[in-house]
Short mmCIF file of C-alpha atoms and ligand atoms in Angstrom, two decimals:
data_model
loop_
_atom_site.label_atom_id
_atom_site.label_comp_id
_atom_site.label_asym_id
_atom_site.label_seq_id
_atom_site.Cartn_x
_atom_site.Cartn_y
_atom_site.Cartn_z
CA UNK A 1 -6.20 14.68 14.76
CA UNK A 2 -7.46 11.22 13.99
CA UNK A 3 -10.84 10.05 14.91
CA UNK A 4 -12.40 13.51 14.69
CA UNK A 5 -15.52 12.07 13.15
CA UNK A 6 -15.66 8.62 15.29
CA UNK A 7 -18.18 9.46 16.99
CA UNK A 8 -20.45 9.96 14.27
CA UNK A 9 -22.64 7.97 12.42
CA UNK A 10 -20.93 6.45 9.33
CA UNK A 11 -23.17 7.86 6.71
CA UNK A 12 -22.31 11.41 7.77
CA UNK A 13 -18.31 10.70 8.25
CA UNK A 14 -16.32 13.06 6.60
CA UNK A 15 -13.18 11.16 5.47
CA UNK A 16 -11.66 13.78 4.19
CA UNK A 17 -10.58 14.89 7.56
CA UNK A 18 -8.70 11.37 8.04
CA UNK A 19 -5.58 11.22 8.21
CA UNK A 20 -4.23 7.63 6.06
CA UNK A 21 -3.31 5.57 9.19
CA UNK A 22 -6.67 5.84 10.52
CA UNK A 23 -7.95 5.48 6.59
CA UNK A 24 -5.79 2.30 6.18
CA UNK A 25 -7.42 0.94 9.74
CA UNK A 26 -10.62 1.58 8.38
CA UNK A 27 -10.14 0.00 5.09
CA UNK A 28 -8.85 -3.17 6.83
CA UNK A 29 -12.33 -3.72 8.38
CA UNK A 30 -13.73 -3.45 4.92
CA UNK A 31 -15.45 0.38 5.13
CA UNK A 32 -14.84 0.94 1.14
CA UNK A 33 -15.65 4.76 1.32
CA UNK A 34 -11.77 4.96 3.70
CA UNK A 35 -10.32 3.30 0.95
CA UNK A 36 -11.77 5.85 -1.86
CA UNK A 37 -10.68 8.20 0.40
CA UNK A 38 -7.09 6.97 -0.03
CA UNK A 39 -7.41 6.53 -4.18
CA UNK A 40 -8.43 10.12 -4.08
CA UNK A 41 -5.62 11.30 -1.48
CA UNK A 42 -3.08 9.51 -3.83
CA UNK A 43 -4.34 9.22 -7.23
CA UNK A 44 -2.42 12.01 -8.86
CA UNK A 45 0.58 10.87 -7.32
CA UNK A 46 0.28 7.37 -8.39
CA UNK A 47 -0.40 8.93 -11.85
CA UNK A 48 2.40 11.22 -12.33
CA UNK A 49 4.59 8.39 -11.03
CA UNK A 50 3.71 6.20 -14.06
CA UNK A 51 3.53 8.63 -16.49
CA UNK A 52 7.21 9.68 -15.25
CA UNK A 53 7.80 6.55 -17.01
CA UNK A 54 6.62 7.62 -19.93
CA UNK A 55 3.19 6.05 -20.03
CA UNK A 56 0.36 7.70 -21.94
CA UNK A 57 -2.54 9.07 -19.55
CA UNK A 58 -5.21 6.70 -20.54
CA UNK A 59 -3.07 3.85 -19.79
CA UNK A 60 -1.46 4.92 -16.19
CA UNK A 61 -5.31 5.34 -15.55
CA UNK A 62 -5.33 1.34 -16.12
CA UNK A 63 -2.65 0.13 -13.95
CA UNK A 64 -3.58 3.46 -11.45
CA UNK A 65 -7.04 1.07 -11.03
CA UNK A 66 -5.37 -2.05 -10.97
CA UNK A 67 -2.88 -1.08 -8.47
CA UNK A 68 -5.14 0.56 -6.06
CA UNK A 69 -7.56 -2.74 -6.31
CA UNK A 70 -4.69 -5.20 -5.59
CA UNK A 71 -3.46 -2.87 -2.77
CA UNK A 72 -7.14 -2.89 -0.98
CA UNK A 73 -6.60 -7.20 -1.68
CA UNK A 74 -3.56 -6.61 0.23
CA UNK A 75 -4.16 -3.84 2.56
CA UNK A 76 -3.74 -6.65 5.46
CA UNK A 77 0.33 -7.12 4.02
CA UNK A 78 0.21 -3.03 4.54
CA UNK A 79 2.96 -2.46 7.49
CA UNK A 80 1.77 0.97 9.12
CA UNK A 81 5.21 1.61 9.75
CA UNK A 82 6.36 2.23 6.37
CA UNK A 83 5.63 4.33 3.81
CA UNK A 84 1.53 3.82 2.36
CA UNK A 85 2.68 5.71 -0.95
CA UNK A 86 5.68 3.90 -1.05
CA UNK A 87 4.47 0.95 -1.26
CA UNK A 88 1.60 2.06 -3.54
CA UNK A 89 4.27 3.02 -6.13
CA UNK A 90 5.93 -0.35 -5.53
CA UNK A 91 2.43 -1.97 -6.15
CA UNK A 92 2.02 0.27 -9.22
CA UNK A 93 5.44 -0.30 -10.82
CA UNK A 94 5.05 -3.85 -10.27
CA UNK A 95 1.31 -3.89 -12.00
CA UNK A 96 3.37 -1.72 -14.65
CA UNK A 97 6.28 -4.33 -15.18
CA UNK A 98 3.75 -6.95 -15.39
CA UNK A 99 2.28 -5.60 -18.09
CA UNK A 100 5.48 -4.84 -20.36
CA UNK A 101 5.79 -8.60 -19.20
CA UNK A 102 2.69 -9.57 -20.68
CA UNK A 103 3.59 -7.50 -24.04
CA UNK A 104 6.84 -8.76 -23.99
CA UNK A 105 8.29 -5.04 -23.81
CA UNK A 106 10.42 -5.66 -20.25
CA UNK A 107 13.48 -4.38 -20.68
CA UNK A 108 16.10 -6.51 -18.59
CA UNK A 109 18.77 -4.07 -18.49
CA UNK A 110 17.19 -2.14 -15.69
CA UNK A 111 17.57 1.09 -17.19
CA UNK A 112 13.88 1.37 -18.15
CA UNK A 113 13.13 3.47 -14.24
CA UNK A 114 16.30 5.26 -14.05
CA UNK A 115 13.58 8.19 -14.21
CA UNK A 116 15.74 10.81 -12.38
CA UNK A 117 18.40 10.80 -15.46
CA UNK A 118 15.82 11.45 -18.66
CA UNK A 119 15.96 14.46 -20.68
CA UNK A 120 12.72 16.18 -21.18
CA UNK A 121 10.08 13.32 -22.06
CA UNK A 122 6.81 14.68 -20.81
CA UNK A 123 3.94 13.09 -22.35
CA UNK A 124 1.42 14.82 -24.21
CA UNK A 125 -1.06 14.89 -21.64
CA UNK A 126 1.38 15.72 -19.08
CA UNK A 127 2.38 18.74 -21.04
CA UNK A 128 -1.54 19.74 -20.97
CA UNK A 129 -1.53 19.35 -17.40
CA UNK A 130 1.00 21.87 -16.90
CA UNK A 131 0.15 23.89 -19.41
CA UNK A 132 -3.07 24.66 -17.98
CA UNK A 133 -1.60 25.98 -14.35
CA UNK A 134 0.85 28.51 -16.19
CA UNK A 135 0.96 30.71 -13.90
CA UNK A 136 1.12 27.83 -10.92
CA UNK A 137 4.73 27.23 -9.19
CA UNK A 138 4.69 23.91 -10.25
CA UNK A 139 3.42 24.59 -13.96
CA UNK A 140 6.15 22.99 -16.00
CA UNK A 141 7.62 20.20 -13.93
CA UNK A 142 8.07 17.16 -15.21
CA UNK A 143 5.61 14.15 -13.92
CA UNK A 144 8.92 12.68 -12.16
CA UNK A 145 9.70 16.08 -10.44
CA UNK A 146 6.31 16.48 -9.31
CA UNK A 147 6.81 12.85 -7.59
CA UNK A 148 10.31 13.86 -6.46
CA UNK A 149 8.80 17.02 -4.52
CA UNK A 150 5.95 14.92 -3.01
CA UNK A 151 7.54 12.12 -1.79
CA UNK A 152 10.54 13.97 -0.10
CA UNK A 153 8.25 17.51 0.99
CA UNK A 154 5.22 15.99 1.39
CA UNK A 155 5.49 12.42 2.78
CA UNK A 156 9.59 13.32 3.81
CA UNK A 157 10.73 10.31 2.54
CA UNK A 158 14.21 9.53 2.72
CA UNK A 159 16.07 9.91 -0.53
CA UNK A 160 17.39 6.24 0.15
CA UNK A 161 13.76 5.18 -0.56
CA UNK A 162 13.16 7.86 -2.86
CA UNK A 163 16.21 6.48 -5.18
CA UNK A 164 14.23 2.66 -5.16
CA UNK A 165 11.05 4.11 -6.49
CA UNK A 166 12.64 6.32 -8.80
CA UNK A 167 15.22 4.71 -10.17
CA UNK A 168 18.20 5.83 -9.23
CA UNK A 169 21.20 6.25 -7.04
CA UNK A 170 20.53 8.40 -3.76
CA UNK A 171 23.11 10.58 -4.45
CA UNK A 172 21.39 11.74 -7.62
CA UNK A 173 18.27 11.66 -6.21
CA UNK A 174 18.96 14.30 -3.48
CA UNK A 175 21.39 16.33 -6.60
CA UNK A 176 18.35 16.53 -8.55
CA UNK A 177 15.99 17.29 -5.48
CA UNK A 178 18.46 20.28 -4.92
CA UNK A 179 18.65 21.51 -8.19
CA UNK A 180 14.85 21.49 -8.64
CA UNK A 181 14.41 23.36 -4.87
CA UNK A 182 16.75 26.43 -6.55
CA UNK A 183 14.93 26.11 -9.86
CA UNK A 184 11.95 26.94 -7.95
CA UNK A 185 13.53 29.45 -5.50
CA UNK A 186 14.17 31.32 -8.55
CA UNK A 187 10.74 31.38 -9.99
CA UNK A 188 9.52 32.38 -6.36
CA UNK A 189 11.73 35.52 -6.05
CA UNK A 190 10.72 36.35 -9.46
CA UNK B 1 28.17 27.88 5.71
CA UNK B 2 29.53 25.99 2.68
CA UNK B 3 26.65 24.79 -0.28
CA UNK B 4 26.63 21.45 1.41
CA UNK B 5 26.27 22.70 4.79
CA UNK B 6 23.33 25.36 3.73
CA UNK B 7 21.17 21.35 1.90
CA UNK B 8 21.72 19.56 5.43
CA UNK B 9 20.03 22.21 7.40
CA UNK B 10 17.38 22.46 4.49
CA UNK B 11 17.16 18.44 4.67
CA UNK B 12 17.01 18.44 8.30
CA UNK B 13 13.69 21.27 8.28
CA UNK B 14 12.12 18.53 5.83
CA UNK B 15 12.86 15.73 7.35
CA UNK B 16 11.80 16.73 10.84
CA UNK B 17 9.02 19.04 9.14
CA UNK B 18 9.83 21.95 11.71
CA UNK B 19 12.06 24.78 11.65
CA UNK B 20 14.51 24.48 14.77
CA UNK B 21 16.01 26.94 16.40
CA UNK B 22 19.64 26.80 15.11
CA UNK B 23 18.14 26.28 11.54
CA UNK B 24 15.85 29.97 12.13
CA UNK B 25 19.34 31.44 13.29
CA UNK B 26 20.76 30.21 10.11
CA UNK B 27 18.16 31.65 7.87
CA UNK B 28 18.39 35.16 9.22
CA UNK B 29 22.35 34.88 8.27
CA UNK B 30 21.68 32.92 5.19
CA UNK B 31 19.58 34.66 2.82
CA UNK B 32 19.36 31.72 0.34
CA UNK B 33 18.31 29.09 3.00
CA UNK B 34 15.82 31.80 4.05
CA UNK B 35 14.26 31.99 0.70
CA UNK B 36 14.39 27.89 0.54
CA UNK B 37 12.59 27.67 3.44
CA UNK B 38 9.96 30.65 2.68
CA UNK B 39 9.76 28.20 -0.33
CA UNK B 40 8.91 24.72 1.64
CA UNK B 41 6.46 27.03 3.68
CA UNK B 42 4.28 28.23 0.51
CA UNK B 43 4.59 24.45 -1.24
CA UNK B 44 3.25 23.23 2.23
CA UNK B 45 0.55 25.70 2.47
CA UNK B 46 -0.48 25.51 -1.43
CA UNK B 47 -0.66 21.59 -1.55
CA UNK B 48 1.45 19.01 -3.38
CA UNK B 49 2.10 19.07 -7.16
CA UNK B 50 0.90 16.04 -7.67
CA UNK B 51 -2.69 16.73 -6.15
CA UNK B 52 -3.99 18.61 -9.42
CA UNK B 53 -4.48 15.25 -11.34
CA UNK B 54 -7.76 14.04 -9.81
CA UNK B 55 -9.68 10.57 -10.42
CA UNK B 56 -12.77 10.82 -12.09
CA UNK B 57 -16.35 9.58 -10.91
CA UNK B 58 -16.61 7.06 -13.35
CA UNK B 59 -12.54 6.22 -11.78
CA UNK B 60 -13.95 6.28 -8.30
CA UNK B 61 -17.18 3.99 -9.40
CA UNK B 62 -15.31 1.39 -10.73
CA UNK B 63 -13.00 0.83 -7.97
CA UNK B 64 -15.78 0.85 -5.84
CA UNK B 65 -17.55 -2.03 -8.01
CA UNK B 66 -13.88 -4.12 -7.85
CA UNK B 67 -13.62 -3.48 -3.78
CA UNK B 68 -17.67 -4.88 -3.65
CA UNK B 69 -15.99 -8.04 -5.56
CA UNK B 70 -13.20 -8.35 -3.75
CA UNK B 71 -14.84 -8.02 -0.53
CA UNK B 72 -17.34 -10.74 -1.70
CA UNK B 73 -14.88 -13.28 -2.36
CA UNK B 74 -13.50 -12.22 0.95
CA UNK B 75 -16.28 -13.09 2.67
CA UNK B 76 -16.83 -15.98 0.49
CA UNK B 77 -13.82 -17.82 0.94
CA UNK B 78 -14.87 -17.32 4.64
CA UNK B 79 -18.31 -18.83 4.41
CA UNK B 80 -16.30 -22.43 2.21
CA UNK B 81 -14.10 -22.69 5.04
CA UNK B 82 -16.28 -22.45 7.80
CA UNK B 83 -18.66 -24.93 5.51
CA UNK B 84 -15.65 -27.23 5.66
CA UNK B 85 -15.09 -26.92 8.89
CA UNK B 86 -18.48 -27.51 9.63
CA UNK B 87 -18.36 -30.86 7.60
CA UNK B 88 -15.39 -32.32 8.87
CA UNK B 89 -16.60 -31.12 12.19
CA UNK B 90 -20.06 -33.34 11.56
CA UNK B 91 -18.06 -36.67 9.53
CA UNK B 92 -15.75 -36.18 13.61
CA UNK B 93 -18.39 -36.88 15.20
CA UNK B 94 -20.63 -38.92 13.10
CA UNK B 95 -17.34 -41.48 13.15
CA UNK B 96 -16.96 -41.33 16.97
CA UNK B 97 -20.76 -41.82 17.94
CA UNK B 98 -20.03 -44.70 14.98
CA UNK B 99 -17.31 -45.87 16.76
CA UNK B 100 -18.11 -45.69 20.18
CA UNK B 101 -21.75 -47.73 19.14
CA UNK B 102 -19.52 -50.07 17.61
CA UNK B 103 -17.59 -51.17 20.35
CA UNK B 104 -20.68 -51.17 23.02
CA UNK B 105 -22.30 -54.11 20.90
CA UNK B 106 -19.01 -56.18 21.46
CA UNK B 107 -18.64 -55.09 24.83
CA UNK B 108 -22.23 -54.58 26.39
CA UNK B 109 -20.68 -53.60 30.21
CA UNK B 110 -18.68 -50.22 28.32
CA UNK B 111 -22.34 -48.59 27.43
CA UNK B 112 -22.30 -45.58 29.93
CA UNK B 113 -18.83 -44.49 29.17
CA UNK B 114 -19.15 -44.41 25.44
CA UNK B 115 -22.28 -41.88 26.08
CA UNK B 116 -20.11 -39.56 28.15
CA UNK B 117 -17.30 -40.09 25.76
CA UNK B 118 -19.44 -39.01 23.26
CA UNK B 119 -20.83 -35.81 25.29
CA UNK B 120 -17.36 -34.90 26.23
CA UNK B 121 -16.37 -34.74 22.70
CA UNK B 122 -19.17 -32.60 21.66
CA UNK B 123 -18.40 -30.27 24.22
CA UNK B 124 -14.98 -29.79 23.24
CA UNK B 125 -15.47 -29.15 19.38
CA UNK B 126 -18.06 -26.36 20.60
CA UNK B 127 -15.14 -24.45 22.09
CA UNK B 128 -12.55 -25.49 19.20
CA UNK B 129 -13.92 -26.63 16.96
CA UNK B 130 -11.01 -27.53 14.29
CA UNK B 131 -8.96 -29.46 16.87
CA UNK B 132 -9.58 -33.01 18.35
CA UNK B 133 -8.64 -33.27 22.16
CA UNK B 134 -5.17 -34.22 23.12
CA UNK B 135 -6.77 -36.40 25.86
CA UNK B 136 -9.20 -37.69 24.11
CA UNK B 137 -9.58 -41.54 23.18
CA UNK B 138 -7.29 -42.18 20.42
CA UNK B 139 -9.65 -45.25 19.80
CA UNK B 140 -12.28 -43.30 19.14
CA UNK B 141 -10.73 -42.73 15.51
CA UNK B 142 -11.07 -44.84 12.79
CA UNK B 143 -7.83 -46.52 12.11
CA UNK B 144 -6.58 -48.41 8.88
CA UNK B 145 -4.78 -51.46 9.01
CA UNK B 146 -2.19 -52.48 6.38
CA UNK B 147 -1.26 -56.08 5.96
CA UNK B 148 2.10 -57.17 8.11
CA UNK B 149 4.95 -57.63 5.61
CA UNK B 150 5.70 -60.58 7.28
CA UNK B 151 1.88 -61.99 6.51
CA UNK B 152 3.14 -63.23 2.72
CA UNK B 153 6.62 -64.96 4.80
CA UNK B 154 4.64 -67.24 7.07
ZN1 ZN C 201 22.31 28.48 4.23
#
């Protein structure tokens, strides 16, 4: 479907209709509205990846900005090959260890993204966020379940890839994919 | 179909996005693949869970503003290197016409080759511009000269 709105003049282009390689080409050549088109596209995901990590809303918003503004810098580095929200998280989690850095919170142990193994730790605002879609399939997931389904339904990443940004072994990352997929088969038959 | 079996056929439909023949032969046999996959289909159809958290103008704005910054030091950076360019460019030449007029007051028969000397090596910067010509006259370039270490011997 890409290039359905070439043809027209730029001021009428609807980017919604896009699809993010042709975005990404677009946002190499500088056209900024492409590139909003991708924060918009992946915002939420970005979001509920950071706030998997136990980040409070207001400041996953922060490194949400500074992640998507470093990955326009380095759109050029982008290899359409690979994953786009892949390496956005990568870009994001990197912004986010920077930060702890900077506070001098970095834990070296590496256990600070094993986010597939946490008990219940949804933030505040995450619970609000479900709360509000009760009657939603996906009311009640945790922000690192909601990745989990994106990344391997949505962008069908391997769980390989799926394990580095979240964390964990693949092995557990597919277990807990599977568990989730009957959690949710059994609030769709219900 | 064992468990495990029943997740690689429901892997493979994600994977390749597509329901396969074998797989849809499965499903009729298999009613919990079935409802896994009527599952995918309605996630698919009703959007991903993370696309309910959406940025806010005042979000949007202020990317925009950093991506008009960025952009401008893009082009920026562009502009000081094609200034520097441009300099070295001019101090290449200046030095060869220098160089060249140099050498015709010593040697007054060399006058019409140092003008087409000089022409030549206009004409090449035009087309390329950061690199001197391989053929050109090495002369032509201003060249130090250290003492000999055997100056202080003799
Ligand atoms: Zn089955």
């Amino acid at each position: 479907m890409s290039g359905t709105g070439f043809g027209r003049p730029p001021l009428t282009r609807n980017y919604e209709s896009f699809e993010s390689n042709d975005l990404i080409e677009m946002a190499r050549k500088g056209q900024k509205q492409a590139f909003s088109m991708l924060v918009k596209r992946h915002y939420g995901t970005v979001m509920y990846y950071l706030m998997g990590f136990g980040i409070k809303k207001s400041d996953a918003e922060d490194i949400t900005q500074e992640a998507f503004i470093n990955a326009f810098r380095k759109i050029d580095q982008f290899k359409t090959s690979g994953s786009f929200v892949g390496w956005l998280l990568r870009i994001a989690r990197n912004q986010h260890i920077d930060k702890l850095r900077k506070e001098k919170k970095f834990d070296t142990s590496g256990n600070e993204f094993d986010l597939l193994n946490l008990p219940d730790d949804r933030t505040p605002e995450a619970q609000v966020v479900s709360d509000a879609v009760v009657d939603d399939l996906y009311a009640g997931l945790k922000p690192q379940e909601r990745v989990l389904i994106e990344l391997r339904v949505f962008q069908q990443m391997p769980f390989s890839e799926i394990a580095e940004h979240l964390g964990s072994s693949e092995g557990n990352a597919r277990l807990v994919f599977h568990r989730l997929i009957v959690r949710l088969r059994k609030k769709f038959r219900s | 179909m064992t468990d495990k079996e029943c997740k690689k056929i429901i892997d493979r439909a994600i994977e390749d996005n597509k329901v396969d023949a074998a797989t849809e032969a499965h499903a009729r046999t298999c009613p919990k693949c079935a409802s896994t996959l009527a599952l995918l289909a309605l996630l698919k159809t009703s959007g991903s869970p993370t696309s309910d958290l959406k940025p806010s103008a005042a979000f949007l704005a202020s990317i925009e503003s950093s991506l008009t910054v960025t952009a401008a030091a893009t082009s920026l950076k562009a502009k000081l290197l094609a200034a520097v360019v441009g300099a070295a460019l001019t101090a290449t030449i200046a030095l060869t016409i220098f160089s060249h007029s140099s050498k015709s007051e010593t040697q007054p028969g060399k006058t019409s080759e140092t003008t087409s000397l000089t022409s030549s090596t206009e004409a090449t910067s035009a087309s390329n511009p950061a690199k001197p010509e391989a053929g050109a006259d090495a002369t032509a370039f201003p060249q130090l000269k250290f003492p000999s270490p055997t100056d202080e011997i003799k």
